[in-house]
Tab-separated table of C-alpha atoms and ligand atoms in Angstrom:
chain	number	residue	atom	x	y	z
A	1	MET	CA	-3.791	-31.007	14.527
A	2	CYS	CA	-1.912	-34.260	14.754
A	3	SER	CA	-3.397	-35.608	11.554
A	4	THR	CA	-2.510	-32.487	9.533
A	5	MET	CA	1.043	-32.810	10.777
A	6	ILE	CA	1.205	-36.363	9.560
A	7	GLY	CA	-0.457	-35.281	6.327
A	8	LYS	CA	2.232	-32.680	5.773
A	9	VAL	CA	5.073	-35.017	6.564
A	10	THR	CA	3.680	-37.621	4.197
A	11	LEU	CA	3.227	-35.133	1.393
A	12	HIS	CA	6.764	-33.934	1.917
A	13	ALA	CA	8.050	-37.483	1.739
A	14	VAL	CA	6.093	-38.177	-1.430
A	15	LEU	CA	7.360	-35.033	-3.137
A	16	LEU	CA	10.869	-35.859	-2.112
A	17	ALA	CA	10.587	-39.377	-3.455
A	18	ALA	CA	9.166	-38.060	-6.717
A	19	GLY	CA	12.045	-35.589	-6.953
A	20	LEU	CA	9.598	-32.675	-6.904
A	21	GLN	CA	10.872	-31.021	-3.781
A	22	ALA	CA	12.765	-27.806	-4.502
A	23	PRO	CA	16.504	-28.445	-4.400
A	24	VAL	CA	18.145	-27.517	-1.102
A	25	ALA	CA	20.958	-25.775	-2.947
A	26	VAL	CA	19.588	-22.263	-2.289
A	27	ALA	CA	20.899	-21.322	1.142
A	28	ALA	CA	18.380	-19.641	3.437
A	29	PRO	CA	19.149	-15.950	3.878
A	30	ASP	CA	21.312	-15.222	6.904
A	31	GLY	CA	19.228	-13.005	9.212
A	32	LYS	CA	22.164	-12.058	11.402
A	33	ALA	CA	24.295	-10.942	8.463
A	34	LEU	CA	21.379	-9.000	7.012
A	35	PHE	CA	20.686	-7.298	10.331
A	36	GLU	CA	24.335	-6.392	10.663
A	37	SER	CA	24.582	-4.878	7.226
A	38	ALA	CA	21.191	-3.182	7.082
A	39	CYS	CA	20.204	-2.262	10.631
A	40	VAL	CA	23.058	-1.946	13.129
A	41	ALA	CA	24.198	1.383	11.717
A	42	CYS	CA	21.116	2.885	13.339
A	43	HIS	CA	19.898	0.358	15.919
A	44	ARG	CA	23.374	-0.715	17.094
A	45	GLN	CA	24.811	-4.155	17.485
A	46	ASP	CA	22.768	-5.367	20.413
A	47	GLY	CA	19.726	-3.270	19.558
A	48	GLN	CA	20.503	-0.725	22.270
A	49	GLY	CA	19.317	1.966	19.890
A	50	GLY	CA	21.212	4.835	18.374
A	51	ILE	CA	19.676	6.820	15.621
A	52	GLY	CA	16.935	4.196	15.538
A	53	LEU	CA	14.708	3.253	18.465
A	54	PRO	CA	15.999	0.650	20.898
A	55	LEU	CA	15.107	-2.895	19.859
A	56	THR	CA	14.982	-4.637	23.186
A	57	GLU	CA	13.661	-7.901	24.519
A	58	LYS	CA	11.222	-5.962	26.745
A	59	LYS	CA	9.797	-4.307	23.674
A	60	PHE	CA	9.762	-7.390	21.491
A	61	VAL	CA	7.528	-9.371	23.829
A	62	ARG	CA	4.799	-6.816	23.010
A	63	LEU	CA	5.359	-6.746	19.244
A	64	SER	CA	4.026	-9.185	16.658
A	65	ASP	CA	6.075	-10.667	13.834
A	66	ASP	CA	3.591	-9.040	11.500
A	67	TYR	CA	4.480	-5.610	12.916
A	68	LEU	CA	8.201	-6.273	12.572
A	69	TYR	CA	7.778	-7.530	9.023
A	70	LYS	CA	5.711	-4.526	7.991
A	71	THR	CA	7.956	-2.040	9.776
A	72	ILE	CA	10.927	-3.288	7.763
A	73	ARG	CA	8.902	-3.189	4.544
A	74	ASN	CA	7.094	0.144	5.078
A	75	GLY	CA	9.757	2.051	6.951
A	76	ARG	CA	8.680	5.449	8.212
A	77	PRO	CA	8.393	7.740	5.183
A	78	GLY	CA	9.751	11.186	5.951
A	79	ARG	CA	11.567	9.914	9.017
A	80	ILE	CA	14.927	8.221	9.130
A	81	MET	CA	13.795	4.588	9.137
A	82	PRO	CA	14.031	3.422	5.514
A	83	ALA	CA	11.576	1.145	3.737
A	84	PHE	CA	13.433	-2.012	2.794
A	85	ASP	CA	11.386	-2.683	-0.296
A	86	ARG	CA	14.198	-4.424	-2.138
A	87	LEU	CA	14.679	-7.267	0.287
A	88	SER	CA	12.958	-10.516	-0.668
A	89	ASP	CA	10.256	-11.876	1.650
A	90	ALA	CA	12.656	-14.603	2.702
A	91	GLN	CA	15.245	-11.995	3.670
A	92	VAL	CA	12.782	-9.936	5.718
A	93	TYR	CA	11.526	-13.055	7.510
A	94	ALA	CA	15.129	-14.072	8.169
A	95	ILE	CA	15.724	-10.737	9.903
A	96	VAL	CA	12.533	-11.124	11.956
A	97	ASP	CA	13.565	-14.672	12.918
A	98	TYR	CA	16.995	-13.448	13.882
A	99	LEU	CA	15.520	-10.705	16.087
A	100	ARG	CA	13.294	-13.299	17.764
A	101	THR	CA	16.097	-15.772	18.418
A	102	TRP	CA	18.465	-13.141	19.626
A	103	SER	CA	15.928	-11.529	21.972
A	104	GLY	CA	14.497	-14.882	23.043
A	105	THR	CA	10.936	-13.701	22.425
A	106	GLU	CA	7.898	-14.906	20.568
A	107	SER	CA	5.419	-13.033	18.426
A	108	PHE	CA	2.885	-11.030	20.433
A	109	ASN	CA	-0.589	-11.950	19.339
A	110	GLY	CA	-3.065	-9.201	20.040
A	111	ALA	CA	-6.565	-9.724	18.648
A	112	GLU	CA	-6.886	-8.485	15.073
A	113	THR	CA	-10.210	-6.768	15.773
A	114	VAL	CA	-10.813	-3.219	14.610
A	115	ILE	CA	-11.172	-0.908	17.582
A	116	SER	CA	-13.752	1.817	17.235
A	117	GLY	CA	-13.827	5.016	19.193
A	118	ASP	CA	-14.697	8.689	19.129
A	119	VAL	CA	-12.156	10.420	16.878
A	120	ALA	CA	-13.005	13.935	18.105
A	121	ASN	CA	-12.531	12.940	21.717
A	122	GLY	CA	-9.342	11.098	20.781
A	123	GLN	CA	-8.032	14.275	19.201
A	124	LYS	CA	-8.771	16.215	22.386
A	125	LEU	CA	-7.027	13.611	24.508
A	126	PHE	CA	-4.064	13.590	22.153
A	127	ALA	CA	-3.740	17.365	22.449
A	128	GLY	CA	-3.814	17.038	26.220
A	129	TYR	CA	-1.658	13.987	26.856
A	130	CYS	CA	0.498	13.215	23.856
A	131	VAL	CA	1.233	16.235	21.684
A	132	ASN	CA	4.149	17.485	23.778
A	133	CYS	CA	6.128	14.394	22.949
A	134	HIS	CA	4.706	13.117	19.666
A	135	GLY	CA	4.086	16.488	18.023
A	136	PRO	CA	0.984	17.917	16.327
A	137	ALA	CA	-0.958	15.208	14.483
A	138	GLY	CA	1.611	12.724	15.783
A	139	MET	CA	4.118	13.922	13.200
A	140	GLY	CA	6.948	13.866	15.661
A	141	LEU	CA	8.885	16.715	17.159
A	142	ASP	CA	10.761	18.997	14.849
A	143	LYS	CA	13.791	16.776	14.611
A	144	GLY	CA	13.051	14.287	11.886
A	145	THR	CA	14.934	11.574	13.674
A	146	GLY	CA	14.165	8.779	16.042
A	147	GLN	CA	16.840	9.893	18.481
A	148	SER	CA	17.889	13.166	19.979
A	149	TYR	CA	21.002	14.885	18.707
A	150	SER	CA	22.429	14.642	22.189
A	151	ARG	CA	21.986	10.906	22.460
A	152	GLU	CA	25.653	10.259	23.162
A	153	ARG	CA	25.271	12.362	26.265
A	154	ASP	CA	21.918	11.587	27.810
A	155	PHE	CA	20.534	8.596	25.877
A	156	LYS	CA	17.140	10.161	25.535
A	157	VAL	CA	14.981	8.621	22.870
A	158	VAL	CA	13.150	11.119	20.715
A	159	PRO	CA	9.516	9.968	20.631
A	160	PRO	CA	8.646	8.365	17.288
A	161	ALA	CA	6.124	9.856	14.860
A	162	VAL	CA	2.958	7.961	15.765
A	163	GLY	CA	0.943	9.707	13.029
A	164	ASN	CA	3.387	8.454	10.383
A	165	THR	CA	1.761	6.395	7.611
A	166	GLY	CA	4.533	3.799	7.694
A	167	PHE	CA	3.975	3.262	11.398
A	168	LEU	CA	0.184	3.190	11.177
A	169	ARG	CA	0.260	0.787	8.234
A	170	SER	CA	2.438	-1.558	10.262
A	171	ALA	CA	0.740	-1.438	13.667
A	172	SER	CA	-2.538	-3.212	14.407
A	173	ASP	CA	-5.251	-1.548	16.506
A	174	ALA	CA	-4.461	-4.064	19.234
A	175	MET	CA	-0.843	-2.972	19.281
A	176	LEU	CA	-1.746	0.720	19.482
A	177	LYS	CA	-4.100	-0.024	22.346
A	178	ASP	CA	-1.480	-2.104	24.088
A	179	VAL	CA	1.256	0.535	23.829
A	180	ILE	CA	-1.004	3.334	25.043
A	181	THR	CA	-2.414	1.241	27.899
A	182	ASN	CA	0.806	-0.381	29.088
A	183	GLY	CA	3.451	2.061	27.859
A	184	ARG	CA	7.036	1.019	27.176
A	185	ARG	CA	8.826	0.111	30.349
A	186	GLY	CA	12.042	1.964	30.941
A	187	THR	CA	11.175	4.723	28.444
A	188	LEU	CA	9.346	8.039	28.556
A	189	MET	CA	6.270	6.336	27.136
A	190	ALA	CA	4.047	5.948	30.209
A	191	ALA	CA	1.343	3.356	30.840
A	192	PHE	CA	-1.608	5.692	30.323
A	193	GLY	CA	-4.070	2.922	31.090
A	194	LYS	CA	-2.764	3.000	34.621
A	195	ILE	CA	-2.422	6.739	35.048
A	196	GLY	CA	-5.750	8.282	34.265
A	197	LEU	CA	-7.089	7.045	30.949
A	198	ASN	CA	-9.887	4.483	30.944
A	199	GLU	CA	-10.424	1.902	28.206
A	200	GLN	CA	-12.845	4.094	26.275
A	201	ASN	CA	-10.315	6.949	26.291
A	202	VAL	CA	-7.651	4.621	24.934
A	203	ASN	CA	-10.014	3.381	22.205
A	204	ASP	CA	-10.739	7.000	21.246
A	205	LEU	CA	-7.010	7.639	20.926
A	206	VAL	CA	-6.612	4.562	18.721
A	207	ALA	CA	-9.485	5.808	16.520
A	208	TYR	CA	-7.839	9.239	16.314
A	209	LEU	CA	-4.466	7.777	15.277
A	210	ARG	CA	-6.218	5.715	12.587
A	211	SER	CA	-7.911	8.854	11.305
A	212	LEU	CA	-4.471	10.409	10.788
A	213	GLN	CA	-3.569	7.542	8.485
A	214	MET	CA	-6.596	8.326	6.320
A	215	GLN	CA	-5.549	11.953	5.904
A	216	LEU	CA	-2.855	10.943	3.470
A	217	SER	CA	-5.032	8.512	1.562
A	218	PRO	CA	-3.289	5.863	-0.539
A	219	PRO	CA	-4.378	7.276	-3.936
A	220	GLN	CA	-3.026	10.690	-3.005
A	221	GLU	CA	0.177	9.150	-1.836
A	222	GLU	CA	0.513	7.113	-5.015
A	223	LYS	CA	-0.131	10.176	-7.131
A	224	MET	CA	2.623	11.959	-5.246
A	225	MET	CA	4.950	9.049	-5.824
A	226	SER	CA	4.251	8.974	-9.554
A	227	ASP	CA	4.911	12.717	-9.798
A	228	ALA	CA	7.968	11.949	-7.819
A	229	SER	CA	9.983	10.583	-10.726
A	230	ILE	CA	12.183	12.651	-12.997
A	231	ILE	CA	12.751	10.859	-16.292
A	232	VAL	CA	15.306	12.102	-18.806
A	233	ASP	CA	16.515	10.621	-22.099
A	234	SER	CA	20.185	9.840	-22.480
A	235	PRO	CA	21.960	10.525	-25.790
A	236	GLU	CA	24.312	7.607	-25.109
A	237	ASN	CA	23.929	3.837	-25.019
A	238	PHE	CA	23.265	1.926	-21.802
A	239	ASP	CA	26.834	1.156	-20.753
A	240	THR	CA	28.175	4.606	-21.551
A	241	THR	CA	25.292	6.247	-19.712
A	242	LEU	CA	25.996	4.116	-16.680
A	243	GLU	CA	29.683	4.930	-16.775
A	244	ASN	CA	29.007	8.657	-17.179
A	245	LEU	CA	26.573	8.584	-14.296
A	246	LYS	CA	29.078	6.912	-11.981
A	247	GLN	CA	31.706	9.426	-12.973
A	248	ALA	CA	29.396	12.367	-12.427
A	249	LEU	CA	28.448	11.055	-8.996
A	250	SER	CA	32.027	10.602	-7.881
A	251	GLY	CA	32.721	14.074	-9.242
A	252	TYR	CA	30.218	15.278	-6.668
A	253	ASN	CA	31.973	13.246	-3.998
A	254	PHE	CA	29.203	10.711	-3.614
A	255	ARG	CA	30.296	7.215	-2.862
A	256	VAL	CA	28.764	4.903	-5.404
A	257	PHE	CA	27.748	1.310	-4.834
A	258	PRO	CA	28.539	-1.569	-5.310
A	259	ASP	CA	29.846	-2.124	-1.850
A	260	ARG	CA	29.470	-4.837	0.706
A	261	LEU	CA	25.680	-4.495	0.935
A	262	LEU	CA	25.469	-5.687	-2.623
A	263	GLU	CA	27.926	-8.476	-2.121
A	264	LYS	CA	25.735	-9.735	0.666
A	265	GLY	CA	22.873	-10.008	-1.752
A	266	LEU	CA	20.796	-7.241	-0.235
A	267	PHE	CA	19.751	-6.026	-3.627
A	268	PRO	CA	19.473	-9.206	-5.661
A	269	GLU	CA	17.860	-7.548	-8.667
A	270	TRP	CA	20.977	-5.422	-9.129
A	271	GLU	CA	22.235	-8.065	-11.456
A	272	ALA	CA	18.948	-9.587	-12.502
A	273	ASN	CA	18.070	-7.259	-15.372
A	274	LYS	CA	21.148	-6.240	-17.274
A	275	LYS	CA	19.391	-3.365	-18.975
A	276	GLN	CA	18.038	-1.836	-15.803
A	277	MET	CA	20.537	-0.730	-13.231
A	278	THR	CA	19.955	1.281	-10.117
A	279	ILE	CA	22.892	3.272	-8.858
A	280	ARG	CA	22.709	3.969	-5.167
A	281	TYR	CA	24.999	6.688	-4.061
A	282	CYS	CA	24.387	6.762	-0.357
A	283	ASN	CA	25.583	4.161	1.967
A	284	PHE	CA	24.442	2.814	5.308
A	285	ASN	CA	27.981	2.182	6.481
A	286	ASP	CA	28.875	5.832	6.427
A	287	LEU	CA	25.439	6.842	7.543
A	288	TYR	CA	25.920	6.436	11.244
A	289	ASP	CA	28.857	8.816	11.282
A	290	MET	CA	27.106	11.209	8.950
A	291	LEU	CA	24.009	11.274	11.087
A	292	LYS	CA	26.018	11.923	14.218
A	293	ILE	CA	27.134	15.125	12.571
A	294	ASP	CA	23.717	15.973	11.275
A	295	PRO	CA	20.743	13.631	11.486
A	296	ARG	CA	19.030	15.482	8.663
A	297	LEU	CA	21.444	13.818	6.279
A	298	GLY	CA	19.345	10.722	6.713
A	299	VAL	CA	17.003	11.986	4.024
A	300	GLY	CA	19.849	11.339	1.607
A	301	LEU	CA	18.955	7.688	2.002
A	302	PRO	CA	16.698	7.374	-0.998
A	303	CYS	CA	19.537	8.627	-3.245
A	304	ARG	CA	19.296	6.455	-6.263
A	305	ILE	CA	19.226	6.907	-9.992
A	306	THR	CA	18.084	4.131	-12.276
A	307	VAL	CA	19.306	3.674	-15.818
A	308	VAL	CA	16.983	1.708	-18.100
A	309	GLU	CA	17.015	0.733	-21.726
A	310	ARG	CA	13.530	0.754	-23.200
A	311	ASP	CA	12.402	-1.847	-25.723
A	312	ASP	CA	12.976	0.662	-28.536
A	313	GLY	CA	16.605	1.105	-27.449
A	314	GLN	CA	16.216	4.566	-25.909
A	315	VAL	CA	18.180	4.823	-22.670
A	316	GLN	CA	16.604	6.797	-19.839
A	317	LEU	CA	17.641	7.959	-16.409
A	318	ILE	CA	15.058	7.878	-13.663
A	319	ALA	CA	15.576	9.786	-10.444
A	320	MET	CA	13.388	10.855	-7.579
A	321	ASN	CA	11.951	14.310	-7.558
A	322	MET	CA	13.199	15.291	-4.138
A	323	THR	CA	11.024	18.393	-3.974
A	324	VAL	CA	7.933	16.199	-4.250
A	325	ILE	CA	9.343	13.723	-1.741
A	326	ALA	CA	10.057	16.706	0.481
A	327	ARG	CA	6.347	17.409	0.807
A	328	LEU	CA	6.115	14.207	2.789
A	329	PHE	CA	8.484	15.649	5.362
A	330	ASN	CA	7.141	17.370	8.395
A	331	ASN	CA	10.126	19.502	8.998
A	332	ASP	CA	11.258	22.699	7.290
A	333	GLN	CA	14.932	21.954	7.701
A	334	LEU	CA	14.474	18.555	6.106
A	335	ARG	CA	12.547	20.147	3.275
A	336	ASP	CA	15.373	22.636	2.651
A	337	TYR	CA	17.859	19.814	2.615
A	338	ALA	CA	15.785	17.831	0.136
A	339	VAL	CA	15.627	20.853	-2.137
A	340	ASP	CA	19.428	21.160	-2.023
A	341	LEU	CA	19.774	17.509	-2.829
A	342	ASP	CA	17.325	17.934	-5.669
A	343	ASN	CA	19.475	20.671	-7.189
A	344	ILE	CA	22.598	18.562	-7.034
A	345	GLN	CA	20.746	15.646	-8.566
A	346	ARG	CA	19.487	17.796	-11.431
A	347	GLN	CA	23.013	19.017	-12.097
A	348	ILE	CA	24.225	15.433	-12.215
A	349	LEU	CA	21.473	14.436	-14.640
A	350	GLU	CA	22.283	17.403	-16.841
A	351	GLU	CA	25.942	16.488	-16.851
A	352	VAL	CA	25.181	12.916	-17.895
A	353	THR	CA	22.701	13.814	-20.645
A	354	PHE	CA	24.510	16.878	-22.005
B	1	LIG	C1	6.886	12.026	27.820
B	1	LIG	C2	6.837	11.754	26.415
B	1	LIG	C3	5.693	10.914	25.864
B	1	LIG	C4	4.342	11.122	26.033
B	1	LIG	C5	3.648	12.192	26.849
B	1	LIG	C6	3.695	10.126	25.224
B	1	LIG	N1	4.618	9.333	24.608
B	1	LIG	FE1	4.225	7.814	23.332
B	1	LIG	N2	6.199	7.372	23.208
B	1	LIG	C7	7.207	8.110	23.797
B	1	LIG	C8	8.497	7.474	23.508
B	1	LIG	C9	9.864	7.963	23.963
B	1	LIG	C10	8.211	6.323	22.748
B	1	LIG	C11	9.214	5.290	22.222
B	1	LIG	C12	9.651	4.395	23.327
B	1	LIG	C13	10.549	3.274	22.830
B	1	LIG	O1	10.035	2.390	22.146
B	1	LIG	O2	11.736	3.271	23.141
B	1	LIG	C14	6.752	6.297	22.562
B	1	LIG	C15	6.069	5.330	21.842
B	1	LIG	C16	4.736	5.401	21.499
B	1	LIG	C17	4.066	4.525	20.589
B	1	LIG	C18	4.727	3.393	19.822
B	1	LIG	C19	5.352	3.937	18.556
B	1	LIG	C20	6.321	3.013	17.873
B	1	LIG	O3	6.994	3.467	16.925
B	1	LIG	O4	6.452	1.866	18.252
B	1	LIG	C21	2.756	4.932	20.523
B	1	LIG	C22	1.647	4.334	19.676
B	1	LIG	C23	2.615	6.065	21.416
B	1	LIG	N3	3.836	6.329	21.983
B	1	LIG	C24	1.436	6.752	21.601
B	1	LIG	C25	1.260	7.751	22.570
B	1	LIG	C26	-0.011	8.352	22.921
B	1	LIG	C27	-1.336	8.054	22.248
B	1	LIG	C28	0.249	9.240	23.921
B	1	LIG	C29	-0.756	10.068	24.692
B	1	LIG	C30	-1.742	9.325	25.445
B	1	LIG	C31	1.674	9.213	24.190
B	1	LIG	N4	2.254	8.295	23.359
B	1	LIG	C32	2.314	10.012	25.103
B	1	LIG	C33	7.055	9.255	24.543
B	1	LIG	C34	5.839	9.785	24.963
B	2	LIG	C1	18.950	5.003	8.855
B	2	LIG	C2	18.597	4.536	10.159
B	2	LIG	C3	17.807	3.262	10.285
B	2	LIG	C4	18.068	2.048	9.683
B	2	LIG	C5	19.145	1.704	8.682
B	2	LIG	C6	17.080	1.129	10.216
B	2	LIG	N1	16.267	1.777	11.098
B	2	LIG	FE1	14.730	0.977	12.137
B	2	LIG	N2	14.221	2.809	12.897
B	2	LIG	C7	14.953	3.952	12.695
B	2	LIG	C8	14.283	5.060	13.363
B	2	LIG	C9	14.769	6.485	13.411
B	2	LIG	C10	13.108	4.535	13.946
B	2	LIG	C11	12.046	5.328	14.725
B	2	LIG	C12	10.966	5.873	13.804
B	2	LIG	C13	10.580	7.326	14.005
B	2	LIG	O1	11.484	8.148	14.175
B	2	LIG	O2	9.399	7.687	13.932
B	2	LIG	C14	13.109	3.110	13.632
B	2	LIG	C15	12.127	2.204	14.042
B	2	LIG	C16	12.226	0.834	13.901
B	2	LIG	C17	11.315	-0.116	14.486
B	2	LIG	C18	10.086	0.205	15.322
B	2	LIG	C19	10.421	0.090	16.781
B	2	LIG	C20	9.243	0.384	17.672
B	2	LIG	O3	9.475	0.745	18.822
B	2	LIG	O4	8.096	0.246	17.257
B	2	LIG	C21	11.753	-1.363	14.147
B	2	LIG	C22	11.134	-2.689	14.538
B	2	LIG	C23	12.934	-1.182	13.325
B	2	LIG	N3	13.199	0.162	13.191
B	2	LIG	C24	13.666	-2.224	12.775
B	2	LIG	C25	14.692	-2.051	11.848
B	2	LIG	C26	15.333	-3.135	11.127
B	2	LIG	C27	15.026	-4.608	11.334
B	2	LIG	C28	16.246	-2.559	10.293
B	2	LIG	C29	17.123	-3.253	9.271
B	2	LIG	C30	16.438	-4.043	8.281
B	2	LIG	C31	16.188	-1.124	10.502
B	2	LIG	N4	15.245	-0.862	11.438
B	2	LIG	C32	17.006	-0.202	9.873
B	2	LIG	C33	16.129	4.056	11.985
B	2	LIG	C34	16.679	3.075	11.181
């Protein structure tokens, strides 16, 4: 241990002396600023929770950095929590570090072993103990949000979707076991390991939750995502197409980026490729207010249309096929909303390529 430390320090010194060390000019991403621009709209300033689940010190002591990292990356598809796939690794780690410093906690290290159990029995137990809060197949109650509509009044947290692929891809077996056994203090999530379920029961539940993840297998999901793009040719050149798109969007009363998220470097590739530009026309800043009116508006989050110029000069617009995305939702109202959004988006594309 000691000798590797010295080894590292020496290597560092040698690189520095040889001028090979990366220049210090690139400032490390500011985790606090990133959290404030990307997360507080839903999780609130001190993590007390709002639309998003509370992010508290009590909770963090039971969560690993790996889980936090993956949760930010994967989001919860079909729920409100977005996948922050455009942040760099350094930015995501900066947010995780910030959450750790601010909550004064350290990464929870559960064993990384795979827990095996009886899926059929787990399913039975889930139907008996969990379904009333977490919904059939853990898809969440018919709200599509992490918080109840009436949060301002009674501060009740709507139970998260524990069968959600984004959640299951982020959580280790050890974490699932830990949450089910010990619960979440101060929330509706009880410590089932202390009120009637033995260790084998808990393992069966973990195995059942894992089986839910398999039901939407990655290839199927990828296929869905590839069907999920609408690609149309533009008759105009790149700049004109971009301008027309922005105009069409503001004609539909969408607020178009750039705004302060971009200034803060949240989407660094915005400027990286001049012939590929993604226009985002939803905005986290307004989101909190919007969601207070109607949490279903959160599905507007993926609103983005990308303009690209192919090598042969043809300019194309790429949008998401919201009706395909809508199949990932577990909620009829959300599906209807996605279909509406899809119609508006098609009208916009038609206007731009007419
Ligand atoms: C009375 C309602 C209720 C019941 C019953 C319940 N839960 Fe929960 N569960 C919750 C709430 C609320 C949370 C979120 C608490 C928080 O973090 O603030 C939660 C969190 C969880 C989490 C963590 C999810 C995440 O996003 O971090 C898992 C896993 C979980 N529950 C599994 C189960 C299982 C398995 C059962 C059945 C044995 C069960 N729950 C029964 C309300 C419930
Ligand atoms: C648009 C709202 C929204 C934004 C923005 C958002 N979240 Fe969330 N977040 C949620 C919701 C809702 C959930 C609960 C998931 C569910 O409903 O199943 C959640 C869950 C989480 C969880 C899991 C908590 C647990 O108990 O396991 C973490 C960690 C988290 N968010 C961190 C973040 C971070 C960090 C950011 C910023 C990079 C962020 N979120 C941005 C809405 C949001």
